[in-house]
mmCIF file of C-alpha atoms and ligand atoms in Angstrom:
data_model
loop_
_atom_site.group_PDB
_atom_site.id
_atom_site.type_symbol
_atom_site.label_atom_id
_atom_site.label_comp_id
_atom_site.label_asym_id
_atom_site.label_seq_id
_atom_site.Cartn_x
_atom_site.Cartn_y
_atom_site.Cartn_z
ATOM 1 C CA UNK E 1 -110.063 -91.865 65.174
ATOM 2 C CA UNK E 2 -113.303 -92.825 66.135
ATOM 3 C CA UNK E 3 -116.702 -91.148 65.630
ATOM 4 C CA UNK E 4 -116.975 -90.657 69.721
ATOM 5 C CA UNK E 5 -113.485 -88.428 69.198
ATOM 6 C CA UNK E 6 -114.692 -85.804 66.545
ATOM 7 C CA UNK E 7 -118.447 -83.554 67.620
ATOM 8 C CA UNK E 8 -120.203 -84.730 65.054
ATOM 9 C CA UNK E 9 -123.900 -84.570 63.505
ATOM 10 C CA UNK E 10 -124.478 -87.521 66.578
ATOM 11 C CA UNK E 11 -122.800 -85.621 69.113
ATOM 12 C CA UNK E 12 -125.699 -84.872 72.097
ATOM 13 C CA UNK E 13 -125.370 -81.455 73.772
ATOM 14 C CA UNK E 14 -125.522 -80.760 77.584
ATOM 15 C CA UNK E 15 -125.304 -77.237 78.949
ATOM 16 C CA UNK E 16 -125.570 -75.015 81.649
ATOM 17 C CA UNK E 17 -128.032 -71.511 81.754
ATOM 18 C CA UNK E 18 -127.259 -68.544 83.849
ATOM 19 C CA UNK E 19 -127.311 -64.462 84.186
ATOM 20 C CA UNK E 20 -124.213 -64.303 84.016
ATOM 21 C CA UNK E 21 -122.432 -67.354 83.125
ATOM 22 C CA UNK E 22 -118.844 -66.923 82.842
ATOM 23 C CA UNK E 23 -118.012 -68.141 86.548
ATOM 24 C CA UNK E 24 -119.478 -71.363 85.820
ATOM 25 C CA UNK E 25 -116.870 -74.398 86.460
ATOM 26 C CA UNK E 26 -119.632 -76.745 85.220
ATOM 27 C CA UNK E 27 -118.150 -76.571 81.183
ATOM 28 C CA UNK E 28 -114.703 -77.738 82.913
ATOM 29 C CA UNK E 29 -115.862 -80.704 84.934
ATOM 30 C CA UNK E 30 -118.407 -82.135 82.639
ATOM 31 C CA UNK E 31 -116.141 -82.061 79.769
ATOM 32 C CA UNK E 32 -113.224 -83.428 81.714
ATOM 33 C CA UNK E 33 -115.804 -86.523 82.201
ATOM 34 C CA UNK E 34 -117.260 -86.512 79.054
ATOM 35 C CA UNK E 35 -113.468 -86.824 77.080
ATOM 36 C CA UNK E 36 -112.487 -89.487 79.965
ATOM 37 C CA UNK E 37 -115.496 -91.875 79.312
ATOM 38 C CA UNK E 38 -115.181 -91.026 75.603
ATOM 39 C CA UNK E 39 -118.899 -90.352 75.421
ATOM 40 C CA UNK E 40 -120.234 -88.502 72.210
ATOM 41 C CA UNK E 41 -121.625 -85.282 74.218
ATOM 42 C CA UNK E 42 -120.376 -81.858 74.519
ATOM 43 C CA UNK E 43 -121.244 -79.542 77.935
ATOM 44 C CA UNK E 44 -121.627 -75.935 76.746
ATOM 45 C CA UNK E 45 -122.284 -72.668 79.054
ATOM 46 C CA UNK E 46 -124.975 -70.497 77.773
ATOM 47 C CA UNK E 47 -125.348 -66.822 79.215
ATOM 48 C CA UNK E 48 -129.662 -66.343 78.926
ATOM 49 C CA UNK E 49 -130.995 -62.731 79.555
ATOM 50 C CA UNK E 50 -133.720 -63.213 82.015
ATOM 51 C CA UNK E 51 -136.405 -61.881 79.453
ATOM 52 C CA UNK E 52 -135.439 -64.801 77.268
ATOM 53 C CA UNK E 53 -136.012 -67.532 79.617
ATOM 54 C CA UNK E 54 -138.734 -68.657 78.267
ATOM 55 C CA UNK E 55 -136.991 -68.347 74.658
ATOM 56 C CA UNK E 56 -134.087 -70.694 75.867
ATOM 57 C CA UNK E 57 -136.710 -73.359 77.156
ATOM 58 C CA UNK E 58 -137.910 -73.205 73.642
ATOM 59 C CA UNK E 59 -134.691 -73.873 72.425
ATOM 60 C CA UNK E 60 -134.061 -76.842 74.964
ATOM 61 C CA UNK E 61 -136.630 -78.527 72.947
ATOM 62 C CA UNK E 62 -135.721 -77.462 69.274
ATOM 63 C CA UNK E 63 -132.107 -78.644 69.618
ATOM 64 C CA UNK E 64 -133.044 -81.832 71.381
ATOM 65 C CA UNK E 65 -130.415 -80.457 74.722
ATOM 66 C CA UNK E 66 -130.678 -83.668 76.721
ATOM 67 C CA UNK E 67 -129.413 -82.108 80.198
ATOM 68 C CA UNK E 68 -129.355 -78.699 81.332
ATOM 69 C CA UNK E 69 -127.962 -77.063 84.744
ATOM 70 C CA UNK E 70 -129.691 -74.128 85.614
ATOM 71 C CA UNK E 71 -128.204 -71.799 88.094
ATOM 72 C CA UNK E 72 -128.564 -68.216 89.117
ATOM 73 C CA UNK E 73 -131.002 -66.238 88.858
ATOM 74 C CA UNK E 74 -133.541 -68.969 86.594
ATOM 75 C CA UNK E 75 -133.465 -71.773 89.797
ATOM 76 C CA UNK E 76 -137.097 -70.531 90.706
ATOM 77 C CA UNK E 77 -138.419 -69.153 87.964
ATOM 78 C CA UNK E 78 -137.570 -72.288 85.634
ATOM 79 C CA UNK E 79 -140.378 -74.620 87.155
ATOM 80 C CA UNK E 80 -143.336 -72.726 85.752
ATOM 81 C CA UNK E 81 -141.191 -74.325 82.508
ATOM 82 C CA UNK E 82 -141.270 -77.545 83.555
ATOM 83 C CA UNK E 83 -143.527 -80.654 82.731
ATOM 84 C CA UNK E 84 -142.338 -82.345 85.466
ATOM 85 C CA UNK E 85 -140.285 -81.584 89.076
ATOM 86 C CA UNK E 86 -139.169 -84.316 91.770
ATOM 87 C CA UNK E 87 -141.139 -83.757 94.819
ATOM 88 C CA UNK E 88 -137.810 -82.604 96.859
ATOM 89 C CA UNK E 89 -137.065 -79.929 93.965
ATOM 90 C CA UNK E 90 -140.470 -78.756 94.259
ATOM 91 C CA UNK E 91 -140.455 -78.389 98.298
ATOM 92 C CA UNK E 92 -137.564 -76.351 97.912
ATOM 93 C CA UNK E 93 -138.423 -74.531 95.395
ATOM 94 C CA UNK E 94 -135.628 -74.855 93.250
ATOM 95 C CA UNK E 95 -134.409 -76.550 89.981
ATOM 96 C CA UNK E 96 -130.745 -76.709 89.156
ATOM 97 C CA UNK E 97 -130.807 -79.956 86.657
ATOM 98 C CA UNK E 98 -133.017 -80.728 84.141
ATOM 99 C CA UNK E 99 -133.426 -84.145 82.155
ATOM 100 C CA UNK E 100 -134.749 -83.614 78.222
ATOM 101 C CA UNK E 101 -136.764 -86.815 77.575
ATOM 102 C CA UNK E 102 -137.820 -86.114 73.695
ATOM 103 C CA UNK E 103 -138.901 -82.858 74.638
ATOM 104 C CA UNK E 104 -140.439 -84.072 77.921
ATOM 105 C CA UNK E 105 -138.638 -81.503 80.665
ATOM 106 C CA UNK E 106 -138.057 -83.143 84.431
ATOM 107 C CA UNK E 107 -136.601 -81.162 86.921
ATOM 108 C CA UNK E 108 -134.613 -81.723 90.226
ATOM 109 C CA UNK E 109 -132.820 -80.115 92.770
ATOM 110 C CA UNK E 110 -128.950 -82.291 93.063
ATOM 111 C CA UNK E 111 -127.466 -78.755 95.499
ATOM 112 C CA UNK E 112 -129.396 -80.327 98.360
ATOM 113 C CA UNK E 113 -128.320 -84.025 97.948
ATOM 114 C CA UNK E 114 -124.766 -83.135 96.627
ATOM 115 C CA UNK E 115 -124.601 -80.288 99.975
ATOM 116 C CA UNK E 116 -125.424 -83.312 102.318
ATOM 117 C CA UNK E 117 -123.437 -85.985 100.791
ATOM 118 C CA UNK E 118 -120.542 -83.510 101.036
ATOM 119 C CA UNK E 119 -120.913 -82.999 105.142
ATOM 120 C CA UNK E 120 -121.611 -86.925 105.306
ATOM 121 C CA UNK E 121 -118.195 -87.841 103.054
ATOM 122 C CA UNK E 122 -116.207 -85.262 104.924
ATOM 123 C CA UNK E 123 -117.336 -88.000 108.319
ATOM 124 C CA UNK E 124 -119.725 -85.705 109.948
ATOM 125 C CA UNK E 125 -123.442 -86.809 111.074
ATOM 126 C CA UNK E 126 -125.781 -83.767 111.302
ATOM 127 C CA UNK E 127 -128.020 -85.832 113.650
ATOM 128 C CA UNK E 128 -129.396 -84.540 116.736
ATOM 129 C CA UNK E 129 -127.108 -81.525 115.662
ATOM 130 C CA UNK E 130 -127.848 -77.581 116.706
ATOM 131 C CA UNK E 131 -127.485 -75.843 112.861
ATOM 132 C CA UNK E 132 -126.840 -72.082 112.048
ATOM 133 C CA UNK E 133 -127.274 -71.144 108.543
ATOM 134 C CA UNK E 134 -126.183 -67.688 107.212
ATOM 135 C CA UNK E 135 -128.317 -66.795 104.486
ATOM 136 C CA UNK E 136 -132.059 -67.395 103.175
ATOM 137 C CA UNK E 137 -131.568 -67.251 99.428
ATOM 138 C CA UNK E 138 -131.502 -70.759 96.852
ATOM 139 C CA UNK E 139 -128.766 -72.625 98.710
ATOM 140 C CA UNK E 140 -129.841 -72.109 102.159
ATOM 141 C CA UNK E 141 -133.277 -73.504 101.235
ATOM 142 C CA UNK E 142 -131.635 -76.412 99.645
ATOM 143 C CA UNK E 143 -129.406 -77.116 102.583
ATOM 144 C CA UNK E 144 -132.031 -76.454 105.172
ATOM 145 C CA UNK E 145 -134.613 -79.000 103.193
ATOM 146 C CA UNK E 146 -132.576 -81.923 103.498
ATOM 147 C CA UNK E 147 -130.891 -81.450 106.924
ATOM 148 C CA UNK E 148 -134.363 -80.800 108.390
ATOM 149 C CA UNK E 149 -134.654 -84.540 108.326
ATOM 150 C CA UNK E 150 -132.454 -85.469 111.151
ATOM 151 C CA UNK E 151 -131.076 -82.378 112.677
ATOM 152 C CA UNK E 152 -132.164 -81.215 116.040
ATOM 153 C CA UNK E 153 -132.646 -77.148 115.487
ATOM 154 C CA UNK E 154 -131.980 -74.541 112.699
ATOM 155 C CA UNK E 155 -131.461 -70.978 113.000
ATOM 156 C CA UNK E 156 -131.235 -69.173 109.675
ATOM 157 C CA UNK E 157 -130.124 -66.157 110.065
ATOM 158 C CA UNK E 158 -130.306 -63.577 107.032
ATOM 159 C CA UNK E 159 -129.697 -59.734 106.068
ATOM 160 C CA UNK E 160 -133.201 -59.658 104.866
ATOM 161 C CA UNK E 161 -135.375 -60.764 107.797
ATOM 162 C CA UNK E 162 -138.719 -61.672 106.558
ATOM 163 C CA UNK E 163 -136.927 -64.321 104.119
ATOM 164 C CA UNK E 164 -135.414 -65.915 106.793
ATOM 165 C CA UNK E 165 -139.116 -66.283 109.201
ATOM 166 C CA UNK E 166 -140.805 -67.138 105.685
ATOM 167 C CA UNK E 167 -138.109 -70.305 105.472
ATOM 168 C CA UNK E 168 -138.475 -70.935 109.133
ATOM 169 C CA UNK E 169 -142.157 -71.177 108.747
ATOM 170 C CA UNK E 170 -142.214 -73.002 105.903
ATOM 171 C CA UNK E 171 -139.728 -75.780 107.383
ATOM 172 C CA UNK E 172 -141.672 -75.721 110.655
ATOM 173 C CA UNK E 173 -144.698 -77.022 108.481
ATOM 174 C CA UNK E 174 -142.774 -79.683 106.928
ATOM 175 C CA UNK E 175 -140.655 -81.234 109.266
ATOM 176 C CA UNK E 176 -140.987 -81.644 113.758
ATOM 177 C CA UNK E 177 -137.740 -79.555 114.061
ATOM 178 C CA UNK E 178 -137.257 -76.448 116.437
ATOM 179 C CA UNK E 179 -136.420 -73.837 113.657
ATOM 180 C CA UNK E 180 -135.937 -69.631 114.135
ATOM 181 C CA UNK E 181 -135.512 -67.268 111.158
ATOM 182 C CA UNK E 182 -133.842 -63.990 112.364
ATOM 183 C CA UNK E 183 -131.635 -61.239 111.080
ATOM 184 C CA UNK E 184 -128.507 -61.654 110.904
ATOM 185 C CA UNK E 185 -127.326 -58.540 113.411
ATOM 186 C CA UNK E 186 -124.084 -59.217 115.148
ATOM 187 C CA UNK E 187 -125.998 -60.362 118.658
ATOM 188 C CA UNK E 188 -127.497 -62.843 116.498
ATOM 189 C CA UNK E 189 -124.293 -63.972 115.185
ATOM 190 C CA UNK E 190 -122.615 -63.350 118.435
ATOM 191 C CA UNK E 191 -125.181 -65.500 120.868
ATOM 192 C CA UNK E 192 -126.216 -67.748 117.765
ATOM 193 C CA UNK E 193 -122.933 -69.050 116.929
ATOM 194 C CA UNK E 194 -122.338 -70.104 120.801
ATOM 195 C CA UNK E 195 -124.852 -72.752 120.382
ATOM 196 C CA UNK E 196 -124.352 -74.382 116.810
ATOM 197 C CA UNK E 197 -121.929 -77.416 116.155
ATOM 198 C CA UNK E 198 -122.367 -76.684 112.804
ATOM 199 C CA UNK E 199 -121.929 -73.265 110.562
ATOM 200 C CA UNK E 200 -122.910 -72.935 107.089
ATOM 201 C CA UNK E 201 -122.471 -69.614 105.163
ATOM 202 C CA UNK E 202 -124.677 -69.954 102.128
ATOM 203 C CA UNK E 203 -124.050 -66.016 101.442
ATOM 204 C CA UNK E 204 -121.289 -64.890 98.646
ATOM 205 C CA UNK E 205 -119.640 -62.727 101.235
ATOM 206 C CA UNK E 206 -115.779 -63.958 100.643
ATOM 207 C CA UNK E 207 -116.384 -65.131 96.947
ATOM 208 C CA UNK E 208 -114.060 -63.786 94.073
ATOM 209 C CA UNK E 209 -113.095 -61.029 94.376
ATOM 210 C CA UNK E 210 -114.690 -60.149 97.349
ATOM 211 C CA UNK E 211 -111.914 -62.571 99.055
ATOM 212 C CA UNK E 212 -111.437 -60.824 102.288
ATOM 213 C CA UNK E 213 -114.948 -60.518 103.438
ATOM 214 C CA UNK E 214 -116.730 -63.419 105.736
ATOM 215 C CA UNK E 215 -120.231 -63.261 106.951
ATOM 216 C CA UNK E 216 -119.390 -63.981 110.890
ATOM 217 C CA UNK E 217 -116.345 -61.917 112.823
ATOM 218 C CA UNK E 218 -113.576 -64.730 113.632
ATOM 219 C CA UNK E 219 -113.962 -63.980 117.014
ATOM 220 C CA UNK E 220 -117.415 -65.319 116.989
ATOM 221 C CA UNK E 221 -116.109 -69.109 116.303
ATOM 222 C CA UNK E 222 -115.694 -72.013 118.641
ATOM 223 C CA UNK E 223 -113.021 -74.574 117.983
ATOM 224 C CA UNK E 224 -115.811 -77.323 118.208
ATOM 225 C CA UNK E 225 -118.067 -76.233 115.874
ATOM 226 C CA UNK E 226 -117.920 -77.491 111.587
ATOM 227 C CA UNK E 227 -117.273 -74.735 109.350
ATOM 228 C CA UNK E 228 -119.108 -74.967 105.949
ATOM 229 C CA UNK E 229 -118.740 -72.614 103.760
ATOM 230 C CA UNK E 230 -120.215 -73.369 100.411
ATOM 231 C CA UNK E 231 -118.656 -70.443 98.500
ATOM 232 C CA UNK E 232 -115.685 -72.517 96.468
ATOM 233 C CA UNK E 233 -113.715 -69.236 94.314
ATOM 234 C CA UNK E 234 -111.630 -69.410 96.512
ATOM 235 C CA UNK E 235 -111.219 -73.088 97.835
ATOM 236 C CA UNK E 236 -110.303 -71.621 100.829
ATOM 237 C CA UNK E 237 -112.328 -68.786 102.504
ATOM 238 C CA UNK E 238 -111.844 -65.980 104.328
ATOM 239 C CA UNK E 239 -114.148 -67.957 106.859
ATOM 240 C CA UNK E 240 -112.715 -70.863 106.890
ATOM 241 C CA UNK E 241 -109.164 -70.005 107.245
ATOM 242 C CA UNK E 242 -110.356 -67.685 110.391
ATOM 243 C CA UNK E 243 -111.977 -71.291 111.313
ATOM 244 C CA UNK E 244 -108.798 -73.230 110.782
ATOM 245 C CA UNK E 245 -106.534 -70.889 112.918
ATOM 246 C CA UNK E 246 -109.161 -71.562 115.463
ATOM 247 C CA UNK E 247 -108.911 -75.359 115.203
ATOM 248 C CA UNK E 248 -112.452 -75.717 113.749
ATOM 249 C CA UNK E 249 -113.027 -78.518 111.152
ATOM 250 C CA UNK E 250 -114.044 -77.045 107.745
ATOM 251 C CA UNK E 251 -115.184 -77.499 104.327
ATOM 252 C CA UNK E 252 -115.336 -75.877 101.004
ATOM 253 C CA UNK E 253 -118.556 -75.336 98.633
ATOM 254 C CA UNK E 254 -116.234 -77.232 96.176
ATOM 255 C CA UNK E 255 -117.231 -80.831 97.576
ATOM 256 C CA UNK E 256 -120.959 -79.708 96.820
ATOM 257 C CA UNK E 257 -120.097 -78.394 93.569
ATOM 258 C CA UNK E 258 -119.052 -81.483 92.212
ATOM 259 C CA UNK E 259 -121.322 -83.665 93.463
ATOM 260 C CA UNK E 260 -124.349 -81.836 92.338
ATOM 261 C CA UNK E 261 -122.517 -81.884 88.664
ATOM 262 C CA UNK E 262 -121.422 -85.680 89.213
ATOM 263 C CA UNK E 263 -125.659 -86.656 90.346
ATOM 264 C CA UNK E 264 -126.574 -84.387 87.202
ATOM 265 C CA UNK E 265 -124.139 -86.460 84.715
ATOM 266 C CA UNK E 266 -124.954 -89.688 86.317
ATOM 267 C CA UNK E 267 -128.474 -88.779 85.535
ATOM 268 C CA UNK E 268 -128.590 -87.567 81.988
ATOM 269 C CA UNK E 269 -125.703 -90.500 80.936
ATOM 270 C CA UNK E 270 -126.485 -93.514 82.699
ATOM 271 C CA UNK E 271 -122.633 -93.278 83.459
ATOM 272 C CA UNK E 272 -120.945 -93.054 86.826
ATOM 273 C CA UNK E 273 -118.360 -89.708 86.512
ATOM 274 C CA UNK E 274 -115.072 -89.662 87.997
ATOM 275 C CA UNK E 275 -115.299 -87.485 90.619
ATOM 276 C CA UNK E 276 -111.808 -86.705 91.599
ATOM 277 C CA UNK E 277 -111.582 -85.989 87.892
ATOM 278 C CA UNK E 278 -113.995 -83.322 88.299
ATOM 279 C CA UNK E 279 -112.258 -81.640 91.325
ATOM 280 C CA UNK E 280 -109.328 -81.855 89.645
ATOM 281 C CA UNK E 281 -109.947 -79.563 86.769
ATOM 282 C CA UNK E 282 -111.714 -77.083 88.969
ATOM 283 C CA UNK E 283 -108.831 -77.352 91.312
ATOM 284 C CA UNK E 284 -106.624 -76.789 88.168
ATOM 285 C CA UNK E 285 -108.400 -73.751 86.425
ATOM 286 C CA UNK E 286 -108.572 -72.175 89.462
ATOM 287 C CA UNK E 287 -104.648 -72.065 90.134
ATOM 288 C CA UNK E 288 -104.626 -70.883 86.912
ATOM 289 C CA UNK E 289 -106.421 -67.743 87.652
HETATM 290 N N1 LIG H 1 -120.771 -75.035 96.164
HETATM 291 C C1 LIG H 1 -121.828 -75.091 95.393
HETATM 292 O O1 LIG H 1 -122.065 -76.049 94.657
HETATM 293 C C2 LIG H 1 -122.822 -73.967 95.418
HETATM 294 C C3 LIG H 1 -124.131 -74.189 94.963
HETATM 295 C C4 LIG H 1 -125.060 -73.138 95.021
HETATM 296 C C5 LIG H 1 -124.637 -71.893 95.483
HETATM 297 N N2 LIG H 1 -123.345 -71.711 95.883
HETATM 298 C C6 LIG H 1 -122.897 -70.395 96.374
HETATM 299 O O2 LIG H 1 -123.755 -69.991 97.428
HETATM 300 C C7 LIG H 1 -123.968 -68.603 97.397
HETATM 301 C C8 LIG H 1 -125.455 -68.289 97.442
HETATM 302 O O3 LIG H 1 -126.138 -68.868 96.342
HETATM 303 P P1 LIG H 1 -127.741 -68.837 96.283
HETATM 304 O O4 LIG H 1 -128.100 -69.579 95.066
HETATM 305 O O5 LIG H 1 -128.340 -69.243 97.574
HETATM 306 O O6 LIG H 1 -128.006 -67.263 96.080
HETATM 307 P P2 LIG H 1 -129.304 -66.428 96.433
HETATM 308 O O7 LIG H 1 -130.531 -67.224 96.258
HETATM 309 O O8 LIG H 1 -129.172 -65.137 95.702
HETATM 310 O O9 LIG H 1 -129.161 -66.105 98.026
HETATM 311 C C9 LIG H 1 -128.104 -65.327 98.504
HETATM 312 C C10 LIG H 1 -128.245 -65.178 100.010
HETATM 313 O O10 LIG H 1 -127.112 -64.454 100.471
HETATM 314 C C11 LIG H 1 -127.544 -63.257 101.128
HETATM 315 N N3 LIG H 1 -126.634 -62.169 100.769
HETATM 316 C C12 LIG H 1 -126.294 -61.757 99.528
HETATM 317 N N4 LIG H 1 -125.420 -60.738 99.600
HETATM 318 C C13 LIG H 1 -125.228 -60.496 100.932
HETATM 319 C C14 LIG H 1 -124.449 -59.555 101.640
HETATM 320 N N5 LIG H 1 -123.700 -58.640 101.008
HETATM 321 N N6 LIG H 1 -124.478 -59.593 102.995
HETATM 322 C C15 LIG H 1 -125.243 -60.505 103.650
HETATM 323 N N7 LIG H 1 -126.006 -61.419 103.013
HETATM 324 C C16 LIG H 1 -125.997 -61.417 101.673
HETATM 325 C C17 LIG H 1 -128.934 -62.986 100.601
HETATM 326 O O11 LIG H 1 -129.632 -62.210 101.570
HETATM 327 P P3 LIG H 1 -130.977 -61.398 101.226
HETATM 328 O O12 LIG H 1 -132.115 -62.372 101.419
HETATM 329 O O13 LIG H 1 -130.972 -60.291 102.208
HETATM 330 O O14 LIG H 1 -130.852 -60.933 99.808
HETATM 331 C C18 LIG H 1 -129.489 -64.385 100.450
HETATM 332 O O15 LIG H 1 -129.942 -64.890 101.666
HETATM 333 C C19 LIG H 1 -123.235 -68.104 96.154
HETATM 334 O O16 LIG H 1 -121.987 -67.611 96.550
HETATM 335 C C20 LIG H 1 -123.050 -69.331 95.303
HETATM 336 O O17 LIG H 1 -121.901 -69.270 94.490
HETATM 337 C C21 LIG H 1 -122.443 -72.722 95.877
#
């Protein structure tokens, strides 16, 4: 057996924060990786009140973590930790990997690139396309961010109003794209949905347990419109089998999942993960549910 086999006083530590934690796939892709590349790291899940935030960041540092996911609820309120943020995690407005460089802490948003890469994999081209978003929160920011670049209008449409103008606003500064934020009222949904090619719901409505809810009544979908749900417990949605039966294309938040783990691991490691690896093990643990 070699030293890279046993954790060891040389073994480096990766992890992932959250409030709660216990949902996290991240522990079961990253160490699937990890043991497959025989690398001498371990990828633990940490569960950090949110009055000890600033306590964990501490710790970061202490224990020499080298990479660290951050997901809900520390995505925002983690930068004021940081010493430095990629400019596209800082637009945002949301870190959910950082890099420990001897106790220097960079931050970076991967959702946004890994949410893109997904649509792009899965063949679709988001240019000159007519988006609606449900939701306003983290993900929808992330999502809305980098399709802003090429697609031709976005309307976000959230419970909370106000959150969805604010991101309107905000993307209407940044980018020449016709963008509305609205509530997301069943006429919205209804008259909304006519025009899209392309549905994301970036809400948890139809995540575990919750598994027969969906954020947009069936009857509301158009076989030509892309179904993107980025909830992935389950792989398959309440939305998107309503899409399916209507002969909609769709994918799964577990494309996005992985590939914001696989750009996080890539960074920290200097090593190229095996991706289908990684969906593998999710795909695995959550059969075994
Ligand atoms: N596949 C992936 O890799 C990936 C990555 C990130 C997130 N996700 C999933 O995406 C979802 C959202 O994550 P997030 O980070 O964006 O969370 P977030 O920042 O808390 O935002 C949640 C959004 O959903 C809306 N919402 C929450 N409960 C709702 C309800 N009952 N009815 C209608 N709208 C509701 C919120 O509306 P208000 O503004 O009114 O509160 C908000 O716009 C989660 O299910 C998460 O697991 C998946």
């Amino acid at each position: 057996m070699s030293e890279k086999d046993i954790i060891s006083s040389h073994t480096k530590v990766l992890c992932v924060i959250g409030y709660p934690i216990e949902h996290s796939m991240s522990p079961i892709m990253h160490n699937a990786v990890i043991r497959e590349l025989k690398l001498n790291y371990i990828y633990l899940a940490f569960k950090v009140s949110p009055n000890n935030l600033n306590l964990a960041v501490k710790g970061f540092r202490a224990f020499n973590i080298k990479g660290i996911n951050v997901t809900l609820p520390f995505k925002q309120k983690i930068m004021n930790y940081l010493d430095d943020i990629d400019p596209i995690a800082q637009k945002i407005g949301a870190v959910n990997a950082i890099k420990n460089d001897n106790g220097n802490l960079s931050g970076r948003n991967t959702d946004a690139e890994a949410a893109k890469n997904a649509l792009i994999n899965a063949g679709y081209t988001t240019s000159g396309k007519n988006l609606l978003i449900l939701g306003a929160g983290g993900a929808a920011r992330a999502l809305t961010y980098i399709l802003a670049e090429d697609i031709n209008k976005i309307i976000i449409a959230n419970r909370t109003e106000k959150r969805a103008i604010k991101l309107a606003k905000e993307l209407k500064k940044n980018f020449s794209i016709k963008v509305e934020g609205k509530r997301n009222s069943i006429s919205v949904l209804k008259e909304e949905s006519k025009k899209a090619d392309i549905l994301i719901n970036t809400t948890p409505l139809g995540m575990y347990p919750s598994v027969e809810k969906s954020p947009i009544p069936a009857e509301f979908l158009h076989k030509d419109l892309i179904v993107y749900d980025i909830v992935y417990n389950p792989l398959e949605t309440k939305l998107m089998k309503d899409a399916t039966k209507i002969g909609c294309n769709t994918i799964g938040g577990l494309d996005m999942l992985v590939n914001q783990g696989a750009l996080a691991f890539e960074w920290w490691t200097n090593k190229k993960p095996n991706i289908d690896l990684m969906k593998n093990k999710i795909i695995e643990f959550l059969g075994m549910k």
